[in-house]
PDB file of C-alpha atoms in Angstrom:
ATOM      1  CA  UNK A 266     143.148  89.652 137.979  1.00 49.00           C
ATOM      2  CA  UNK A 267     139.716  91.157 137.355  1.00 52.00           C
ATOM      3  CA  UNK A 268     139.701  94.416 135.474  1.00 53.00           C
ATOM      4  CA  UNK A 269     138.376  96.812 138.115  1.00 48.00           C
ATOM      5  CA  UNK A 270     138.455  99.786 135.754  1.00 49.00           C
ATOM      6  CA  UNK A 271     136.210  98.010 133.252  1.00 48.00           C
ATOM      7  CA  UNK A 272     133.729  97.101 135.993  1.00 48.00           C
ATOM      8  CA  UNK A 273     133.789 100.683 137.239  1.00 41.00           C
ATOM      9  CA  UNK A 274     133.059 102.050 133.771  1.00 50.00           C
ATOM     10  CA  UNK A 275     130.236  99.565 133.215  1.00 59.00           C
ATOM     11  CA  UNK A 276     128.760 100.445 136.584  1.00 58.00           C
ATOM     12  CA  UNK A 277     129.050 104.133 135.796  1.00 64.00           C
ATOM     13  CA  UNK A 278     127.311 103.722 132.447  1.00 77.00           C
ATOM     14  CA  UNK A 279     124.513 101.754 134.067  1.00 79.00           C
ATOM     15  CA  UNK A 280     124.023 104.396 136.732  1.00 79.00           C
ATOM     16  CA  UNK A 281     123.924 107.104 134.055  1.00 83.00           C
ATOM     17  CA  UNK A 282     121.386 105.119 132.067  1.00 81.00           C
ATOM     18  CA  UNK A 283     119.116 104.650 135.088  1.00 86.00           C
ATOM     19  CA  UNK A 284     119.382 108.343 135.954  1.00 89.00           C
ATOM     20  CA  UNK A 285     118.504 109.404 132.389  1.00 89.00           C
ATOM     21  CA  UNK A 286     115.560 107.009 132.302  1.00 89.00           C
ATOM     22  CA  UNK A 287     114.299 108.309 135.630  1.00 91.00           C
ATOM     23  CA  UNK A 288     114.570 111.940 134.519  1.00 92.00           C
ATOM     24  CA  UNK A 289     112.845 111.183 131.225  1.00 91.00           C
ATOM     25  CA  UNK A 290     109.964 109.436 132.985  1.00 92.00           C
ATOM     26  CA  UNK A 291     109.510 112.412 135.272  1.00 94.00           C
ATOM     27  CA  UNK A 292     109.605 114.786 132.295  1.00 94.00           C
ATOM     28  CA  UNK A 293     107.076 112.661 130.419  1.00 93.00           C
ATOM     29  CA  UNK A 294     104.691 112.717 133.382  1.00 93.00           C
ATOM     30  CA  UNK A 295     105.063 116.477 133.723  1.00 94.00           C
ATOM     31  CA  UNK A 296     104.352 116.955 130.008  1.00 94.00           C
ATOM     32  CA  UNK A 297     101.231 114.803 130.286  1.00 93.00           C
ATOM     33  CA  UNK A 298      99.987 116.971 133.139  1.00 93.00           C
ATOM     34  CA  UNK A 299     100.579 120.015 130.923  1.00 93.00           C
ATOM     35  CA  UNK A 300      98.901 118.208 127.991  1.00 95.00           C
ATOM     36  CA  UNK A 301     102.068 118.557 125.950  1.00 95.00           C
ATOM     37  CA  UNK A 302     101.563 115.170 124.333  1.00 95.00           C
ATOM     38  CA  UNK A 303     104.188 115.519 121.620  1.00 95.00           C
ATOM     39  CA  UNK A 304     107.024 116.108 124.075  1.00 95.00           C
ATOM     40  CA  UNK A 305     105.689 113.412 126.400  1.00 95.00           C
ATOM     41  CA  UNK A 306     105.671 110.966 123.492  1.00 95.00           C
ATOM     42  CA  UNK A 307     109.305 111.816 122.672  1.00 95.00           C
ATOM     43  CA  UNK A 308     110.313 111.211 126.313  1.00 94.00           C
ATOM     44  CA  UNK A 309     108.567 107.823 126.341  1.00 94.00           C
ATOM     45  CA  UNK A 310     110.321 106.810 123.131  1.00 93.00           C
ATOM     46  CA  UNK A 311     113.649 107.603 124.774  1.00 92.00           C
ATOM     47  CA  UNK A 312     112.708 105.669 127.928  1.00 92.00           C
ATOM     48  CA  UNK A 313     111.582 102.584 126.012  1.00 93.00           C
ATOM     49  CA  UNK A 314     114.685 102.549 123.835  1.00 91.00           C
ATOM     50  CA  UNK A 315     116.994 102.946 126.839  1.00 90.00           C
ATOM     51  CA  UNK A 316     115.065 100.604 129.127  1.00 91.00           C
ATOM     52  CA  UNK A 317     113.128  97.940 127.170  1.00 91.00           C
ATOM     53  CA  UNK A 318     112.488  96.176 130.475  1.00 92.00           C
ATOM     54  CA  UNK A 319     109.943  98.899 131.265  1.00 93.00           C
ATOM     55  CA  UNK A 320     107.732  98.113 128.278  1.00 93.00           C
ATOM     56  CA  UNK A 321     105.096  96.324 130.330  1.00 93.00           C
ATOM     57  CA  UNK A 322     104.927  98.831 133.160  1.00 93.00           C
ATOM     58  CA  UNK A 323     104.574 101.943 130.958  1.00 93.00           C
ATOM     59  CA  UNK A 324     102.535 100.347 128.174  1.00 94.00           C
ATOM     60  CA  UNK A 325      99.134 101.828 129.029  1.00 94.00           C
ATOM     61  CA  UNK A 326     100.500 105.330 129.636  1.00 95.00           C
ATOM     62  CA  UNK A 327     102.508 105.137 126.414  1.00 95.00           C
ATOM     63  CA  UNK A 328      99.391 104.109 124.470  1.00 95.00           C
ATOM     64  CA  UNK A 329      97.420 106.992 125.962  1.00 95.00           C
ATOM     65  CA  UNK A 330     100.189 109.442 125.034  1.00 95.00           C
ATOM     66  CA  UNK A 331     100.466 108.042 121.506  1.00 95.00           C
ATOM     67  CA  UNK A 332      96.735 108.303 120.862  1.00 95.00           C
ATOM     68  CA  UNK A 333      96.501 111.866 122.197  1.00 95.00           C
ATOM     69  CA  UNK A 334      99.496 112.983 120.158  1.00 95.00           C
ATOM     70  CA  UNK A 335      98.103 111.234 117.070  1.00 94.00           C
ATOM     71  CA  UNK A 336      94.827 113.151 117.468  1.00 93.00           C
ATOM     72  CA  UNK A 337      96.755 116.426 117.495  1.00 94.00           C
ATOM     73  CA  UNK A 338      98.791 115.451 114.448  1.00 94.00           C
ATOM     74  CA  UNK A 339      95.611 114.436 112.645  1.00 91.00           C
ATOM     75  CA  UNK A 340      93.941 117.770 113.430  1.00 91.00           C
ATOM     76  CA  UNK A 341      97.021 119.584 112.109  1.00 92.00           C
ATOM     77  CA  UNK A 342      97.035 117.436 108.947  1.00 90.00           C
ATOM     78  CA  UNK A 343     100.557 116.243 109.788  1.00 92.00           C
ATOM     79  CA  UNK A 344      99.776 112.868 108.292  1.00 91.00           C
ATOM     80  CA  UNK A 345     103.326 111.654 107.683  1.00 92.00           C
ATOM     81  CA  UNK A 346     104.315 112.500 111.264  1.00 94.00           C
ATOM     82  CA  UNK A 347     101.256 110.623 112.516  1.00 94.00           C
ATOM     83  CA  UNK A 348     102.172 107.483 110.585  1.00 92.00           C
ATOM     84  CA  UNK A 349     105.799 107.780 111.667  1.00 93.00           C
ATOM     85  CA  UNK A 350     104.674 107.777 115.313  1.00 94.00           C
ATOM     86  CA  UNK A 351     102.605 104.633 114.796  1.00 95.00           C
ATOM     87  CA  UNK A 352     105.472 102.913 113.011  1.00 94.00           C
ATOM     88  CA  UNK A 353     107.769 103.760 115.942  1.00 94.00           C
ATOM     89  CA  UNK A 354     105.170 102.473 118.384  1.00 95.00           C
ATOM     90  CA  UNK A 355     104.734  99.223 116.459  1.00 94.00           C
ATOM     91  CA  UNK A 356     108.488  98.684 116.422  1.00 94.00           C
ATOM     92  CA  UNK A 357     108.364  98.809 120.224  1.00 94.00           C
ATOM     93  CA  UNK A 358     105.090  96.860 120.530  1.00 95.00           C
ATOM     94  CA  UNK A 359     104.777  94.823 117.306  1.00 93.00           C
ATOM     95  CA  UNK A 360     102.084  92.560 118.743  1.00 93.00           C
ATOM     96  CA  UNK A 361      99.907  95.191 120.386  1.00 95.00           C
ATOM     97  CA  UNK A 362      96.373  94.824 119.083  1.00 95.00           C
ATOM     98  CA  UNK A 363      95.243  98.182 120.503  1.00 95.00           C
ATOM     99  CA  UNK A 364      97.905 100.115 118.586  1.00 96.00           C
ATOM    100  CA  UNK A 365      97.171  98.120 115.401  1.00 95.00           C
ATOM    101  CA  UNK A 366      93.463  98.873 115.718  1.00 95.00           C
ATOM    102  CA  UNK A 367      94.084 102.584 116.300  1.00 95.00           C
ATOM    103  CA  UNK A 368      96.403 102.748 113.286  1.00 94.00           C
ATOM    104  CA  UNK A 369      93.659 101.116 111.218  1.00 93.00           C
ATOM    105  CA  UNK A 370      91.096 103.667 112.389  1.00 93.00           C
ATOM    106  CA  UNK A 371      93.284 106.560 111.238  1.00 92.00           C
ATOM    107  CA  UNK A 372      93.891 104.900 107.880  1.00 91.00           C
ATOM    108  CA  UNK A 373      90.186 104.227 107.410  1.00 89.00           C
ATOM    109  CA  UNK A 374      89.212 107.830 108.162  1.00 88.00           C
ATOM    110  CA  UNK A 375      91.762 109.003 105.599  1.00 88.00           C
ATOM    111  CA  UNK A 376      90.330 106.743 102.931  1.00 83.00           C
ATOM    112  CA  UNK A 377      93.046 104.058 102.964  1.00 86.00           C
ATOM    113  CA  UNK A 378      90.518 101.277 103.453  1.00 83.00           C
ATOM    114  CA  UNK A 379      92.575  98.393 102.110  1.00 81.00           C
ATOM    115  CA  UNK A 380      95.514  99.268 104.378  1.00 85.00           C
ATOM    116  CA  UNK A 381      93.153  99.807 107.321  1.00 88.00           C
ATOM    117  CA  UNK A 382      91.695  96.343 106.827  1.00 85.00           C
ATOM    118  CA  UNK A 383      95.184  94.857 107.170  1.00 86.00           C
ATOM    119  CA  UNK A 384      95.707  96.466 110.586  1.00 91.00           C
ATOM    120  CA  UNK A 385      92.218  95.548 111.800  1.00 91.00           C
ATOM    121  CA  UNK A 386      92.789  91.975 110.661  1.00 87.00           C
ATOM    122  CA  UNK A 387      96.117  91.817 112.480  1.00 90.00           C
ATOM    123  CA  UNK A 388      94.495  93.171 115.657  1.00 93.00           C
ATOM    124  CA  UNK A 389      91.808  90.479 115.495  1.00 90.00           C
ATOM    125  CA  UNK A 390      94.422  87.779 114.938  1.00 89.00           C
ATOM    126  CA  UNK A 391      96.380  89.004 117.953  1.00 93.00           C
ATOM    127  CA  UNK A 392      93.248  89.069 120.112  1.00 94.00           C
ATOM    128  CA  UNK A 393      90.164  87.295 118.691  1.00 91.00           C
ATOM    129  CA  UNK A 394      88.082  88.698 121.575  1.00 92.00           C
ATOM    130  CA  UNK A 395      88.894  92.325 120.743  1.00 94.00           C
ATOM    131  CA  UNK A 396      85.373  93.532 119.908  1.00 92.00           C
ATOM    132  CA  UNK A 397      86.338  96.966 118.526  1.00 93.00           C
ATOM    133  CA  UNK A 398      88.828  95.470 116.081  1.00 92.00           C
ATOM    134  CA  UNK A 399      86.338  92.849 114.892  1.00 89.00           C
ATOM    135  CA  UNK A 400      83.660  95.467 114.305  1.00 89.00           C
ATOM    136  CA  UNK A 401      86.151  97.663 112.453  1.00 90.00           C
ATOM    137  CA  UNK A 402      87.306  94.783 110.278  1.00 85.00           C
ATOM    138  CA  UNK A 403      83.759  93.797 109.315  1.00 80.00           C
ATOM    139  CA  UNK A 404      82.917  97.443 108.625  1.00 80.00           C
ATOM    140  CA  UNK A 405      85.840  97.943 106.244  1.00 82.00           C
ATOM    141  CA  UNK A 406      85.247  94.540 104.662  1.00 73.00           C
ATOM    142  CA  UNK A 407      81.742  95.668 103.744  1.00 69.00           C
ATOM    143  CA  UNK A 408      83.350  98.495 101.768  1.00 67.00           C
ATOM    144  CA  UNK A 409      85.968  96.336 100.086  1.00 63.00           C
ATOM    145  CA  UNK A 410      84.369  92.951  99.416  1.00 62.00           C
ATOM    146  CA  UNK A 411      81.983  93.467  96.527  1.00 58.00           C
ATOM    147  CA  UNK A 412      78.544  91.894  96.886  1.00 55.00           C
ATOM    148  CA  UNK A 413      78.953  89.911  93.686  1.00 56.00           C
ATOM    149  CA  UNK A 414      81.613  87.802  95.426  1.00 58.00           C
ATOM    150  CA  UNK A 415      78.943  86.114  97.513  1.00 59.00           C
ATOM    151  CA  UNK A 416      76.688  85.369  94.532  1.00 62.00           C
ATOM    152  CA  UNK A 417      79.623  84.049  92.528  1.00 68.00           C
ATOM    153  CA  UNK A 418      80.935  81.814  95.315  1.00 70.00           C
ATOM    154  CA  UNK A 419      77.497  80.289  95.782  1.00 71.00           C
ATOM    155  CA  UNK A 420      77.132  79.527  92.077  1.00 81.00           C
ATOM    156  CA  UNK A 421      77.514  75.735  92.252  1.00 86.00           C
ATOM    157  CA  UNK A 422      77.396  75.273  88.465  1.00 90.00           C
ATOM    158  CA  UNK A 423      80.200  77.798  87.941  1.00 86.00           C
ATOM    159  CA  UNK A 424      82.371  76.262  90.640  1.00 89.00           C
ATOM    160  CA  UNK A 425      81.877  72.739  89.318  1.00 92.00           C
ATOM    161  CA  UNK A 426      82.834  73.852  85.803  1.00 93.00           C
ATOM    162  CA  UNK A 427      86.060  75.408  87.082  1.00 92.00           C
ATOM    163  CA  UNK A 428      86.819  72.353  89.196  1.00 94.00           C
ATOM    164  CA  UNK A 429      86.415  69.934  86.284  1.00 96.00           C
ATOM    165  CA  UNK A 430      88.530  72.103  83.967  1.00 95.00           C
ATOM    166  CA  UNK A 431      91.339  72.358  86.533  1.00 96.00           C
ATOM    167  CA  UNK A 432      91.212  68.628  87.275  1.00 96.00           C
ATOM    168  CA  UNK A 433      91.477  67.872  83.554  1.00 96.00           C
ATOM    169  CA  UNK A 434      94.472  70.173  83.148  1.00 95.00           C
ATOM    170  CA  UNK A 435      96.279  68.716  86.179  1.00 95.00           C
ATOM    171  CA  UNK A 436      95.634  65.149  84.991  1.00 95.00           C
ATOM    172  CA  UNK A 437      97.135  66.072  81.626  1.00 93.00           C
ATOM    173  CA  UNK A 438     100.417  66.999  83.341  1.00 92.00           C
ATOM    174  CA  UNK A 439     100.058  70.559  84.628  1.00 93.00           C
ATOM    175  CA  UNK A 440     101.611  70.047  88.050  1.00 94.00           C
ATOM    176  CA  UNK A 441     102.487  73.664  88.890  1.00 96.00           C
ATOM    177  CA  UNK A 442      99.713  76.243  89.010  1.00 97.00           C
ATOM    178  CA  UNK A 443      99.476  80.026  89.407  1.00 97.00           C
ATOM    179  CA  UNK A 444      96.117  81.518  90.396  1.00 96.00           C
ATOM    180  CA  UNK A 445      95.974  85.189  89.358  1.00 94.00           C
ATOM    181  CA  UNK A 446      93.634  87.373  91.414  1.00 90.00           C
ATOM    182  CA  UNK A 447      92.841  84.541  93.760  1.00 91.00           C
ATOM    183  CA  UNK A 448      90.136  86.337  95.758  1.00 86.00           C
ATOM    184  CA  UNK A 449      89.058  83.812  98.381  1.00 86.00           C
ATOM    185  CA  UNK A 450      91.518  81.206  97.064  1.00 92.00           C
ATOM    186  CA  UNK A 451      88.899  78.830  95.706  1.00 92.00           C
ATOM    187  CA  UNK A 452      90.628  78.076  92.380  1.00 95.00           C
ATOM    188  CA  UNK A 453      93.957  77.487  94.153  1.00 96.00           C
ATOM    189  CA  UNK A 454      92.287  74.994  96.453  1.00 96.00           C
ATOM    190  CA  UNK A 455      90.688  73.288  93.450  1.00 96.00           C
ATOM    191  CA  UNK A 456      94.165  72.928  91.919  1.00 96.00           C
ATOM    192  CA  UNK A 457      95.627  71.465  95.089  1.00 96.00           C
ATOM    193  CA  UNK A 458      92.759  69.041  95.531  1.00 94.00           C
ATOM    194  CA  UNK A 459      93.195  68.008  91.901  1.00 95.00           C
ATOM    195  CA  UNK A 460      96.754  66.916  92.740  1.00 95.00           C
ATOM    196  CA  UNK A 461      98.961  69.797  91.622  1.00 96.00           C
ATOM    197  CA  UNK A 462     102.335  69.568  93.333  1.00 95.00           C
ATOM    198  CA  UNK A 463     102.987  73.343  93.488  1.00 95.00           C
ATOM    199  CA  UNK A 464     100.273  75.986  93.770  1.00 97.00           C
ATOM    200  CA  UNK A 465     100.881  79.737  93.912  1.00 97.00           C
ATOM    201  CA  UNK A 466      98.256  82.448  94.235  1.00 96.00           C
ATOM    202  CA  UNK A 467      98.517  86.228  93.987  1.00 95.00           C
ATOM    203  CA  UNK A 468      96.085  88.894  95.137  1.00 92.00           C
ATOM    204  CA  UNK A 469      96.560  92.658  94.981  1.00 88.00           C
ATOM    205  CA  UNK A 470      93.834  93.665  97.438  1.00 83.00           C
ATOM    206  CA  UNK A 471      95.132  93.520 101.013  1.00 80.00           C
ATOM    207  CA  UNK A 472      91.660  92.683 102.311  1.00 76.00           C
ATOM    208  CA  UNK A 473      91.127  89.832  99.861  1.00 82.00           C
ATOM    209  CA  UNK A 474      94.677  88.579 100.442  1.00 88.00           C
ATOM    210  CA  UNK A 475      94.039  88.380 104.196  1.00 83.00           C
ATOM    211  CA  UNK A 476      90.705  86.700 103.528  1.00 82.00           C
ATOM    212  CA  UNK A 477      92.350  84.158 101.234  1.00 89.00           C
ATOM    213  CA  UNK A 478      94.932  83.395 103.934  1.00 90.00           C
ATOM    214  CA  UNK A 479      92.132  82.692 106.402  1.00 86.00           C
ATOM    215  CA  UNK A 480      90.138  80.559 103.953  1.00 89.00           C
ATOM    216  CA  UNK A 481      93.179  78.517 102.917  1.00 94.00           C
ATOM    217  CA  UNK A 482      94.165  78.014 106.563  1.00 92.00           C
ATOM    218  CA  UNK A 483      90.607  76.963 107.453  1.00 90.00           C
ATOM    219  CA  UNK A 484      90.936  74.262 104.786  1.00 93.00           C
ATOM    220  CA  UNK A 485      94.337  73.143 106.157  1.00 94.00           C
ATOM    221  CA  UNK A 486      96.182  74.122 102.988  1.00 95.00           C
ATOM    222  CA  UNK A 487      98.314  77.017 104.254  1.00 93.00           C
ATOM    223  CA  UNK A 488     101.493  74.944 103.814  1.00 93.00           C
ATOM    224  CA  UNK A 489     100.504  73.732 100.359  1.00 95.00           C
ATOM    225  CA  UNK A 490      99.469  76.989  98.696  1.00 96.00           C
ATOM    226  CA  UNK A 491     101.867  79.940  98.597  1.00 97.00           C
ATOM    227  CA  UNK A 492      99.912  83.184  98.745  1.00 96.00           C
ATOM    228  CA  UNK A 493     101.481  86.391  97.424  1.00 96.00           C
ATOM    229  CA  UNK A 494     100.221  89.904  98.158  1.00 94.00           C
ATOM    230  CA  UNK A 495     101.192  91.062  94.683  1.00 93.00           C
ATOM    231  CA  UNK A 496      99.856  92.014  91.306  1.00 92.00           C
ATOM    232  CA  UNK A 497     100.719  89.275  88.812  1.00 93.00           C
ATOM    233  CA  UNK A 498     102.540  91.830  86.660  1.00 93.00           C
ATOM    234  CA  UNK A 499     105.004  92.316  89.538  1.00 94.00           C
ATOM    235  CA  UNK A 500     105.808  88.629  90.055  1.00 95.00           C
ATOM    236  CA  UNK A 501     109.439  87.835  89.357  1.00 94.00           C
ATOM    237  CA  UNK A 502     111.159  84.467  88.930  1.00 94.00           C
ATOM    238  CA  UNK A 503     112.852  83.193  91.051  1.00 94.00           C
ATOM    239  CA  UNK A 504     112.256  86.000  93.563  1.00 94.00           C
ATOM    240  CA  UNK A 505     108.586  85.212  94.203  1.00 95.00           C
ATOM    241  CA  UNK A 506     108.094  81.786  92.644  1.00 95.00           C
ATOM    242  CA  UNK A 507     111.017  79.463  91.910  1.00 95.00           C
ATOM    243  CA  UNK A 508     110.253  78.734  88.244  1.00 95.00           C
ATOM    244  CA  UNK A 509     107.658  79.073  85.521  1.00 96.00           C
ATOM    245  CA  UNK A 510     104.375  77.247  86.040  1.00 96.00           C
ATOM    246  CA  UNK A 511     102.607  74.879  83.685  1.00 96.00           C
ATOM    247  CA  UNK A 512      99.098  76.269  84.264  1.00 95.00           C
ATOM    248  CA  UNK A 513      97.602  79.681  84.982  1.00 95.00           C
ATOM    249  CA  UNK A 514      94.052  79.937  86.288  1.00 94.00           C
ATOM    250  CA  UNK A 515      92.176  83.184  86.779  1.00 91.00           C
ATOM    251  CA  UNK A 516      88.710  84.637  87.071  1.00 86.00           C
ATOM    252  CA  UNK A 517      89.653  88.290  86.650  1.00 79.00           C
ATOM    253  CA  UNK A 518      86.664  89.122  84.486  1.00 71.00           C
ATOM    254  CA  UNK A 519      83.829  91.512  85.189  1.00 62.00           C
ATOM    255  CA  UNK A 520      80.400  92.010  83.645  1.00 54.00           C
ATOM    256  CA  UNK A 521      82.100  93.677  80.674  1.00 54.00           C
ATOM    257  CA  UNK A 522      84.686  90.861  80.435  1.00 54.00           C
ATOM    258  CA  UNK A 523      87.842  93.009  80.235  1.00 58.00           C
ATOM    259  CA  UNK A 524      87.333  95.415  83.150  1.00 57.00           C
ATOM    260  CA  UNK A 525      89.763  93.734  85.538  1.00 60.00           C
ATOM    261  CA  UNK A 526      92.721  93.705  83.160  1.00 70.00           C
ATOM    262  CA  UNK A 527      92.606  90.024  82.244  1.00 82.00           C
ATOM    263  CA  UNK A 528      94.158  90.527  78.796  1.00 87.00           C
ATOM    264  CA  UNK A 529      97.231  92.346  80.106  1.00 89.00           C
ATOM    265  CA  UNK A 530      97.614  89.811  82.934  1.00 90.00           C
ATOM    266  CA  UNK A 531      97.448  86.809  80.617  1.00 90.00           C
ATOM    267  CA  UNK A 532      99.831  88.314  78.040  1.00 92.00           C
ATOM    268  CA  UNK A 533     102.342  88.968  80.830  1.00 93.00           C
ATOM    269  CA  UNK A 534     101.847  85.477  82.270  1.00 92.00           C
ATOM    270  CA  UNK A 535     102.316  83.891  78.833  1.00 93.00           C
ATOM    271  CA  UNK A 536     105.564  85.773  78.284  1.00 94.00           C
ATOM    272  CA  UNK A 537     107.077  85.659  81.771  1.00 94.00           C
ATOM    273  CA  UNK A 538     105.393  83.125  84.065  1.00 95.00           C
ATOM    274  CA  UNK A 539     104.227  80.165  81.967  1.00 93.00           C
ATOM    275  CA  UNK A 540     106.313  77.301  80.652  1.00 92.00           C
ATOM    276  CA  UNK A 541     106.412  77.061  76.848  1.00 86.00           C
ATOM    277  CA  UNK A 542     103.598  74.836  75.528  1.00 77.00           C
ATOM    278  CA  UNK A 543     104.565  71.265  74.752  1.00 71.00           C
TER     279      UNK A 543
END
């Protein structure tokens, strides 16, 4: 026999849920009319957690409430609360380019340009036609991508020298390669084209990491080169790469040679990431 009591309890819980959702929606609307954005935001969070099926129908109003409340939090210097709100919103709408872009704008204004670039980049990936996000990404990239990158990448003699050196090393038996501070990923791609079986690349800058991902994907190597958003000093075996590599390549030098920490990086790689020399 069917359990009538169980059905009754389930029906009662469902009715209670619908009633609570309805009351919360009404309260949220009332708070918006009173410009009490913080309370309205809390009501919408409750609604969306109780009734995920309403995500599409309340999306625009929720965004409006979030942005207004975020402006208030920003003006009050309640920065952690602001970021918490965006994290909650992105848990509910993880693929919402408008929320990602807005999060990036707040980060950029606060000086977190590298982090902002990551959100702008995600927004553009979610919607390539999102003009605001594209403009924001290019704006922050102008801050973060140093001009010397363009001169260096167009130095044909330099690139050919690196290519020949990497090809020689791979032909001599260096089949696994780690590119430290990969930048655009050019040395990693040289290693893969030279025939290396395993290629890993690390990049600390979020902007340059995202750029490297795009460049590698544009060259159809995203499945052949493993990109890590890490400083080489933080790479652990086998957590990040399965075993020590037989070749490390890097171009972490500046005009003064040692400014980008190449000595420390190479000492660490020699001790922890490279196979012993044959």
